[in-house]
mmCIF file of C-alpha atoms and ligand atoms in Angstrom:
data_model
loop_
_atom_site.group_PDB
_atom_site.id
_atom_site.type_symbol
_atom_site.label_atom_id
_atom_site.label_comp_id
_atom_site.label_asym_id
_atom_site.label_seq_id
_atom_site.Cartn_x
_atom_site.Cartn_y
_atom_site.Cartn_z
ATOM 1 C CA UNK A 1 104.763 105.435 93.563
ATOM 2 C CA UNK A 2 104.744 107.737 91.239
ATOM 3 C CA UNK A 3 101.550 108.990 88.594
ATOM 4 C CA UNK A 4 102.253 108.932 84.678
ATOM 5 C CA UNK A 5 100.236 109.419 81.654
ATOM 6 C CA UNK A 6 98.491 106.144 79.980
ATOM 7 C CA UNK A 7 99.692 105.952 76.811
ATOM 8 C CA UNK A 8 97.439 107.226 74.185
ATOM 9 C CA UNK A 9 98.889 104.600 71.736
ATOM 10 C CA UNK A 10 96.466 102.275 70.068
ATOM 11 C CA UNK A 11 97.260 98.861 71.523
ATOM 12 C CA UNK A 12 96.226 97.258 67.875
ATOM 13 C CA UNK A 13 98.112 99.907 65.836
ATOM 14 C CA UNK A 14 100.744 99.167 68.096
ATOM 15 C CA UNK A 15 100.874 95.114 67.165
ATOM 16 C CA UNK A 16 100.558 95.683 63.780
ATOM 17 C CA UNK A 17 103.574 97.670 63.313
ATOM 18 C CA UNK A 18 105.775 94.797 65.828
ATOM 19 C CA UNK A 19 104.824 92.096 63.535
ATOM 20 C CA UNK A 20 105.007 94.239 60.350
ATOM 21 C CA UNK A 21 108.575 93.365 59.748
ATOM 22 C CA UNK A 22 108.743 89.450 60.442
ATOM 23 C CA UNK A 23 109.994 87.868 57.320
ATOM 24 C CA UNK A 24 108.422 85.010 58.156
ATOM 25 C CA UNK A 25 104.970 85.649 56.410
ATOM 26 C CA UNK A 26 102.989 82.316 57.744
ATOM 27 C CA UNK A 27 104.123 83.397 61.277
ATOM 28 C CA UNK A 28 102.956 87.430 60.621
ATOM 29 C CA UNK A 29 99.814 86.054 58.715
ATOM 30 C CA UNK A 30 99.064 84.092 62.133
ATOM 31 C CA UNK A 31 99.696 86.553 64.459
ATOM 32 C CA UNK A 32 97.814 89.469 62.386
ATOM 33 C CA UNK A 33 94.695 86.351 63.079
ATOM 34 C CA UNK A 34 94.977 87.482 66.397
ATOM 35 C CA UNK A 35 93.862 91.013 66.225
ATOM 36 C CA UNK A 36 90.337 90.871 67.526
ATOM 37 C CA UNK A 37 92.348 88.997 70.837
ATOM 38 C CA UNK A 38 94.752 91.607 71.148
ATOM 39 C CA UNK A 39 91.901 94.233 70.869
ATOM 40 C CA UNK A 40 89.773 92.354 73.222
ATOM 41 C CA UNK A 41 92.765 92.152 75.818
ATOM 42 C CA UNK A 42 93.583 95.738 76.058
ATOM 43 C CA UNK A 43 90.236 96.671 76.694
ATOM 44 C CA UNK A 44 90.086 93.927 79.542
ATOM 45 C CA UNK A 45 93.230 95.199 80.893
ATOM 46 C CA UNK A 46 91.948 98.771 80.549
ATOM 47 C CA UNK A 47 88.728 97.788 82.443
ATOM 48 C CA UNK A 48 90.405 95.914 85.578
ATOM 49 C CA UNK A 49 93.509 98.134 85.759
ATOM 50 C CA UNK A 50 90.790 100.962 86.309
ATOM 51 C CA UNK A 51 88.791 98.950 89.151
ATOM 52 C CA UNK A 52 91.646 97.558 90.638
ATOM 53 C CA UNK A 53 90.964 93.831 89.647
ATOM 54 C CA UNK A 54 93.756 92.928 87.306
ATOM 55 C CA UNK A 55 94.211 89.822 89.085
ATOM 56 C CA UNK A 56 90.528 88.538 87.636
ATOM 57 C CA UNK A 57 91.950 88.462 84.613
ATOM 58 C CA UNK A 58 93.298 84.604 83.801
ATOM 59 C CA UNK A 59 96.572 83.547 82.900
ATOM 60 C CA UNK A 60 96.832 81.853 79.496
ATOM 61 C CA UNK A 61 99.372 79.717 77.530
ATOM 62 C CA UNK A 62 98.024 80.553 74.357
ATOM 63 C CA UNK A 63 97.131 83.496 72.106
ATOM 64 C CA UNK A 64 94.666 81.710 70.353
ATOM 65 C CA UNK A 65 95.196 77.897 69.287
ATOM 66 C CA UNK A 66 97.704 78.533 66.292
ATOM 67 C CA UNK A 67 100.058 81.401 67.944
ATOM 68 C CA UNK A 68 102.027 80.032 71.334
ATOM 69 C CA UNK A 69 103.091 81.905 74.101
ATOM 70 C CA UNK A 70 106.389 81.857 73.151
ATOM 71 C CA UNK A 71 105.679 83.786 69.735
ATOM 72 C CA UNK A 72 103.889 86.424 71.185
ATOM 73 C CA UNK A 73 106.929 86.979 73.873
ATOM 74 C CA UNK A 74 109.159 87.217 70.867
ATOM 75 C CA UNK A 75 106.783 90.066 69.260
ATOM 76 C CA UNK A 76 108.041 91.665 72.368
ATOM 77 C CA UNK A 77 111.703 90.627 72.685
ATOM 78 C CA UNK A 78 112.815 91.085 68.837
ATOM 79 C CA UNK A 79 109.871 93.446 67.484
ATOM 80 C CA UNK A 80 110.079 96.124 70.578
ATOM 81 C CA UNK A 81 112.555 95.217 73.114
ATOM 82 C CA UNK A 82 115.714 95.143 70.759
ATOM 83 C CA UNK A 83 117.469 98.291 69.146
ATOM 84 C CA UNK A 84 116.380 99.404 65.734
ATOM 85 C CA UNK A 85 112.801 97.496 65.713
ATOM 86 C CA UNK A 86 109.615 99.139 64.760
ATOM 87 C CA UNK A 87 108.575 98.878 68.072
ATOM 88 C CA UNK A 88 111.732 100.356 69.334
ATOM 89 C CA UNK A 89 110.540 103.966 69.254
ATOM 90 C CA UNK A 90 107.434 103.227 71.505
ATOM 91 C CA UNK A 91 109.286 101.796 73.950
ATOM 92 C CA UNK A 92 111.833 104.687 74.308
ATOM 93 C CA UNK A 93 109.027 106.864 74.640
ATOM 94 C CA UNK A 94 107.483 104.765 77.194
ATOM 95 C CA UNK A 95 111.053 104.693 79.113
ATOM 96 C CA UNK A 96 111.505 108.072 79.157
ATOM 97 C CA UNK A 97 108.517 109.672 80.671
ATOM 98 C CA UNK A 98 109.752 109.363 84.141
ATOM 99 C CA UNK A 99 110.306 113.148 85.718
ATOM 100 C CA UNK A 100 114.718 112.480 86.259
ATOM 101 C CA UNK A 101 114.500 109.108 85.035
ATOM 102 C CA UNK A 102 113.427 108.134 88.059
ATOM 103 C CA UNK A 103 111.232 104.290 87.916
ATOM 104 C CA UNK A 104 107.865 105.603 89.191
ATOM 105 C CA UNK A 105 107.238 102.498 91.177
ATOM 106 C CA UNK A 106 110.391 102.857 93.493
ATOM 107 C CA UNK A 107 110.343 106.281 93.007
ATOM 108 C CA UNK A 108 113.972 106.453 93.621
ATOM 109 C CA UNK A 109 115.996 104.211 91.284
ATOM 110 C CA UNK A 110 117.183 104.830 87.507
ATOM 111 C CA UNK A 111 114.742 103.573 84.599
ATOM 112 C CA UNK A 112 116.619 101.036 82.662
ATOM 113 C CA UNK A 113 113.673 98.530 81.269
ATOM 114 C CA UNK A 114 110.296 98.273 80.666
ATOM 115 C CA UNK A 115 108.242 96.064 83.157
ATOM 116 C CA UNK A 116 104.802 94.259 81.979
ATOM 117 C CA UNK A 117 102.833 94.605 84.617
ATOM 118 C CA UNK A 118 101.231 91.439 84.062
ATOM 119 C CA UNK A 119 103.955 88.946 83.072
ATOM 120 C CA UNK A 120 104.389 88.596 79.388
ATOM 121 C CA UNK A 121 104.982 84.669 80.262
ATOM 122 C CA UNK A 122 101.859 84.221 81.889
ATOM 123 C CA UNK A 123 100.056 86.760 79.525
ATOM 124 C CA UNK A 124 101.187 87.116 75.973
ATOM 125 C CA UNK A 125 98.285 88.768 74.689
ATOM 126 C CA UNK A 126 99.157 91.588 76.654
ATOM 127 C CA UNK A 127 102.978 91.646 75.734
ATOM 128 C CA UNK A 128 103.405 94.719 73.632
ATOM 129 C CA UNK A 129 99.520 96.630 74.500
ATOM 130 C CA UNK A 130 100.547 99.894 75.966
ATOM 131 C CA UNK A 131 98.794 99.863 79.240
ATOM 132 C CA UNK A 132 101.003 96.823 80.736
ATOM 133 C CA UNK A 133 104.453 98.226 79.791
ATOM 134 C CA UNK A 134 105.561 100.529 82.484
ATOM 135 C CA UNK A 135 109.084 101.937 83.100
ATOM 136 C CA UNK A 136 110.790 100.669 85.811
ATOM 137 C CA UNK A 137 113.759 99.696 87.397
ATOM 138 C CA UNK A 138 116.047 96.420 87.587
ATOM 139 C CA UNK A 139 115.147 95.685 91.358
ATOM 140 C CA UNK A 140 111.060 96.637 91.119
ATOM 141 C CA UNK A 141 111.367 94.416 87.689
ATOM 142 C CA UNK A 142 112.467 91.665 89.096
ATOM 143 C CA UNK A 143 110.486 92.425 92.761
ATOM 144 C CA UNK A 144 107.378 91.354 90.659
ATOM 145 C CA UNK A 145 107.976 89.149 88.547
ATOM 146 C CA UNK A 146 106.867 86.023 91.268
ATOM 147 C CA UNK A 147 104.005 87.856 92.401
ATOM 148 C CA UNK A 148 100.652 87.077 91.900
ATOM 149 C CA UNK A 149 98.138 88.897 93.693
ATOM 150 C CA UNK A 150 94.738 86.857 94.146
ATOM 151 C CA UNK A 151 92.715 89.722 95.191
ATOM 152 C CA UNK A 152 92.521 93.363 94.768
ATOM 153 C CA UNK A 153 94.287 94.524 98.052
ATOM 154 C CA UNK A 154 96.908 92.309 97.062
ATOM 155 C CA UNK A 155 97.792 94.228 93.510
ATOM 156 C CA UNK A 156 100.406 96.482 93.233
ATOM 157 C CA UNK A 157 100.465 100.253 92.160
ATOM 158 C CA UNK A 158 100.316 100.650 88.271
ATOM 159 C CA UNK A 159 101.635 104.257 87.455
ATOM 160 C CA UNK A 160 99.088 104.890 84.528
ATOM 161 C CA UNK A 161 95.456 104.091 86.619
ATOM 162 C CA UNK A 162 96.592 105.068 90.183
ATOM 163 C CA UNK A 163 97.328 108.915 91.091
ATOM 164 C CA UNK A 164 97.698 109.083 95.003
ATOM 165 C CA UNK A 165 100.822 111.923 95.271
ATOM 166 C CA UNK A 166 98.646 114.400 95.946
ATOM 167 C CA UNK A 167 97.497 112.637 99.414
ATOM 168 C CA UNK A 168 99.911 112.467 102.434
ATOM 169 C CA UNK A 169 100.406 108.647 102.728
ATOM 170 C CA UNK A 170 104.272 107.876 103.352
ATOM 171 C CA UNK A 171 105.694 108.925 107.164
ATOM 172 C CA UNK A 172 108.426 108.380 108.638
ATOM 173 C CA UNK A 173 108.964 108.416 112.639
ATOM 174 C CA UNK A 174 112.571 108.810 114.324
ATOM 175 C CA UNK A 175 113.722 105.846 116.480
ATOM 176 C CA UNK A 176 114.773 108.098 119.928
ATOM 177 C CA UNK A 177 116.021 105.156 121.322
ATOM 178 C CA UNK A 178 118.937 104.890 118.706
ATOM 179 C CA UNK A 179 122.272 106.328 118.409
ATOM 180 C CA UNK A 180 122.764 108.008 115.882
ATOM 181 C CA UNK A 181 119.163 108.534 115.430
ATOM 182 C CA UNK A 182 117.627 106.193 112.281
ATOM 183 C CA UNK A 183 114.062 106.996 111.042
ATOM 184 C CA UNK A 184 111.761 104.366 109.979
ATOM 185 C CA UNK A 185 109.084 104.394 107.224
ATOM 186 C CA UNK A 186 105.605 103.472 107.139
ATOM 187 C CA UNK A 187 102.448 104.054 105.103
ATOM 188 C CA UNK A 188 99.107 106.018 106.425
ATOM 189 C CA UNK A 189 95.414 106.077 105.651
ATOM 190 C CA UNK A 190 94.830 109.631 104.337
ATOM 191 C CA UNK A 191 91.236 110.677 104.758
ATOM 192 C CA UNK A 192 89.380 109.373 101.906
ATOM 193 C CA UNK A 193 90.835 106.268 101.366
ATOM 194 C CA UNK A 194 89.224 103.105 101.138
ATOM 195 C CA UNK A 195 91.016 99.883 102.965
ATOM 196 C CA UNK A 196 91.376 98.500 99.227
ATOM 197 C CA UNK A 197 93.600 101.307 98.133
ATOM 198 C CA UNK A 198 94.883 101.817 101.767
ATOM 199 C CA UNK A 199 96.087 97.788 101.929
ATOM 200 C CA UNK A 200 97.173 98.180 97.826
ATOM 201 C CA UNK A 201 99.779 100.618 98.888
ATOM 202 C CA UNK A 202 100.987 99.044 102.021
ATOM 203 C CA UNK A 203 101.510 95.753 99.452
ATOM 204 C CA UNK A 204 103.466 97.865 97.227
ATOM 205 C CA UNK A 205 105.529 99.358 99.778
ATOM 206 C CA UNK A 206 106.615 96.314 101.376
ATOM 207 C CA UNK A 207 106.960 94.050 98.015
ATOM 208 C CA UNK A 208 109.735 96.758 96.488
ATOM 209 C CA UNK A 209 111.039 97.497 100.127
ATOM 210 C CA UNK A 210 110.368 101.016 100.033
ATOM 211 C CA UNK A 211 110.741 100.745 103.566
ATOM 212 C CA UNK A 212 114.399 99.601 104.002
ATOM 213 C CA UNK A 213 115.641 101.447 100.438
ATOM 214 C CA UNK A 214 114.358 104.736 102.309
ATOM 215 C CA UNK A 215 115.712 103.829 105.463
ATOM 216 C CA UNK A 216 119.142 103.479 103.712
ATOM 217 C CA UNK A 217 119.004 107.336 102.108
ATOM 218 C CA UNK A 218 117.926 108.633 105.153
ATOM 219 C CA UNK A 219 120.679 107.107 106.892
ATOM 220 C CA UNK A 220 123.184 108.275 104.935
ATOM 221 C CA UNK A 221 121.306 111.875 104.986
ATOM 222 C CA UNK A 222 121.297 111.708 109.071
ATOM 223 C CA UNK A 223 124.965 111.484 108.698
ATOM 224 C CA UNK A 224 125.083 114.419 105.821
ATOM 225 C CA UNK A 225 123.366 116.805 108.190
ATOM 226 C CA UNK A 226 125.041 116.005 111.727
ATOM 227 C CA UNK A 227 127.774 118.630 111.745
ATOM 228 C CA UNK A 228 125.916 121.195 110.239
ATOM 229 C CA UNK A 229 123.094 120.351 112.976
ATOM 230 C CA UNK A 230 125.611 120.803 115.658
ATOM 231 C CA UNK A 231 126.700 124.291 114.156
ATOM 232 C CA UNK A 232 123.345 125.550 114.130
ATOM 233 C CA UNK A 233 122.339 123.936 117.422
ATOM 234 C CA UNK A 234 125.264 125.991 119.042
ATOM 235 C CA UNK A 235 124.375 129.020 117.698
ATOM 236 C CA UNK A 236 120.758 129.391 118.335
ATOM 237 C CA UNK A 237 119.726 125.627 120.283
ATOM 238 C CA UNK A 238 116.802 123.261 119.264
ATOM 239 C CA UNK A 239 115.033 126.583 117.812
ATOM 240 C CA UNK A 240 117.234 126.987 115.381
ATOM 241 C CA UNK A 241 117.555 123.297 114.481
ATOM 242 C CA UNK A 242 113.746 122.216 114.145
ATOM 243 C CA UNK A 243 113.594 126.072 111.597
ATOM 244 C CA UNK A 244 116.271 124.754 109.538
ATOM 245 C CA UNK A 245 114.645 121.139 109.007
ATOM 246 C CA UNK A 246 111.449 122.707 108.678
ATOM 247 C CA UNK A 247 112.703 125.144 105.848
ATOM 248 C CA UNK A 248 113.903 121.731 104.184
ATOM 249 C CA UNK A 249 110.750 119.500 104.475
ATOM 250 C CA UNK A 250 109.061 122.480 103.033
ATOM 251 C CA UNK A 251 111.200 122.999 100.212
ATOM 252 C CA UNK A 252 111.153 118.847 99.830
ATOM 253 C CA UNK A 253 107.611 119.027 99.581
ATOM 254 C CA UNK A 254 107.100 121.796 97.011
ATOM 255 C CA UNK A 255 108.506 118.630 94.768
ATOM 256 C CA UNK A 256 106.611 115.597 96.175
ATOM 257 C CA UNK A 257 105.459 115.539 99.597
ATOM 258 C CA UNK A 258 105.694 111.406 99.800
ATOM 259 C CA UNK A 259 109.269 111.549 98.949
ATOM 260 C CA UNK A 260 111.973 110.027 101.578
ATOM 261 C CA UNK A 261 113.081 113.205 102.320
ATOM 262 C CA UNK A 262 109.611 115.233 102.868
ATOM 263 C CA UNK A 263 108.860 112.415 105.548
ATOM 264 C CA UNK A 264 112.687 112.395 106.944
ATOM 265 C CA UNK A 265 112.611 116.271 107.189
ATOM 266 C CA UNK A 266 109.358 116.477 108.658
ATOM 267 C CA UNK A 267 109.659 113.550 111.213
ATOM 268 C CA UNK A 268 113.070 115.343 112.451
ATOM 269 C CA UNK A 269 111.224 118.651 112.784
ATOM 270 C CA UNK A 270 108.934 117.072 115.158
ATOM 271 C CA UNK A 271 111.313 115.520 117.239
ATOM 272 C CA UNK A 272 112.065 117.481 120.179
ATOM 273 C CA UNK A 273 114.228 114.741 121.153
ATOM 274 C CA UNK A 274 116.478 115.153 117.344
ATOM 275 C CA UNK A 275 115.941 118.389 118.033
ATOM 276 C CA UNK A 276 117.429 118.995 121.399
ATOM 277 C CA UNK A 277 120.599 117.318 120.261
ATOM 278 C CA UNK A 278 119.806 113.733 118.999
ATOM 279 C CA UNK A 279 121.040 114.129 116.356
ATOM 280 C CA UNK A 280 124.635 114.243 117.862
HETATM 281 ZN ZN1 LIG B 1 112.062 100.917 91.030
#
């Protein structure tokens, strides 16, 4: 999971201009009715997302007893979602901010769609506030959209309130009873960490599959490396090997040190068994 600025984007400011263009004025006059909710809700969101208890907040059907569920969604869907909308520019912005384009909860796939973090079905009040739209990919999208976590070590990551790169959490550990070698991921307890945050992440990491998607690159990595491996291994044995990986996990690291490839690199370099030829 990756860190990214909360948007500084005023979640009312943000409705206002959505519903601004409805030509239907007795649906717009309605909705604008619901701006002390829509206040109210952000700063609820804002509140749990920052104490990890998003999952206190309830699920509703309702905005308030004259705007349904289904007309806040469509504030969404036709006032942010779709091309040329006054809401369209906030939601490019919000797309984009991913370092490559990367989604920040996979950290590894392409952006292509906003995800509420709490589902705009379940809570409409929150559809267009800021704080619950999050880029993200198609998979992590639709990896969440059954959940419902009932406590806090259930909830998943959210990319604006939770900032954990700079601890070592994500390892992976070479399978020496494999040929060719395979790694396998796992998450850690760095020192400081609570078991809430410590379970949170383990939650995330197995709802997206972090495990098996990293498993996968590795995999294909292992195979990327072999001959070169062998060259090296020939010229100056497991030395020269477990120097080489090294100078990669470092350089891997310099850029994120709980990517795939920081943990690959530095479980091979560890390895006296990769080292001394398993990776052959
Ligand atoms: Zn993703």
């Amino acid at each position: 999971m990756r860190h990214l600025p909360k948007p500084l984007d005023n979640p009312l400011e943000v409705f206002l201009t959505c519903i601004a263009s409805f030509t239907n004025y007795e649906l717009r006059n309605r909705l604008i009715a619901c701006s002390q909710i829509i206040i109210d809700a952000s700063i609820e969101f804002d509140h749990h997302a920052s104490n990890s208890t998003l999952h206190q907040i309830a699920s509703h059907t309702h905005v308030n007893g004259n705007v349904t569920s289904a007309e806040m969604v469509k504030v969404y869907t036709q006032k942010m979602a779709r091309k040329a909308t006054p809401g369209r520019t906030l939601y490019n912005r919000l797309k984009a901010q991913p370092r490559h384009g990367r989604c920040p909860l996979c950290a590894q796939r392409e952006v292509t769609t906003l995800d509420h973090h709490l589902n705009k079905a379940d809570f409409p009040v929150l559809a267009v506030t800021p704080y619950n739209l999050v880029p993200s990919c198609q998979d992590c999208n639709k990896a969440k959209l059954a959940y419902h976590p009932n406590k806090s070590e259930e909830e998943t990551l959210h990319p604006y309130y939770d900032k954990i790169e700079n601890d070592l959490w994500l390892e992976a550990i070479v399978d020496e009873t494999l040929t060719p070698a395979a790694v396998i991921y796992q998450v850690v307890k760095p020192e400081g960490w609570n078991d809430i945050l410590y379970n949170r992440v383990k939650n995330h990491f197995n709802l997206f599959g972090l495990g098996n998607l990293y498993g996968s690159h590795a995999a294909e990595e292992l195979d990327n490396l072999r001959l070169l491996l062998i060259r090296l291994y020939n010229i100056g044995g497991a030395a020269a090997v477990r120097d080489h990986l090294k100078e990669r996990k470092m350089s891997a690291r310099e850029v994120y040190i709980n990517s795939w490839q920081s943990a690959l690199y530095n479980a091979l370099e560890v390895s006296d068994w990769y080292c001394n030829g398993g990776f052959k």
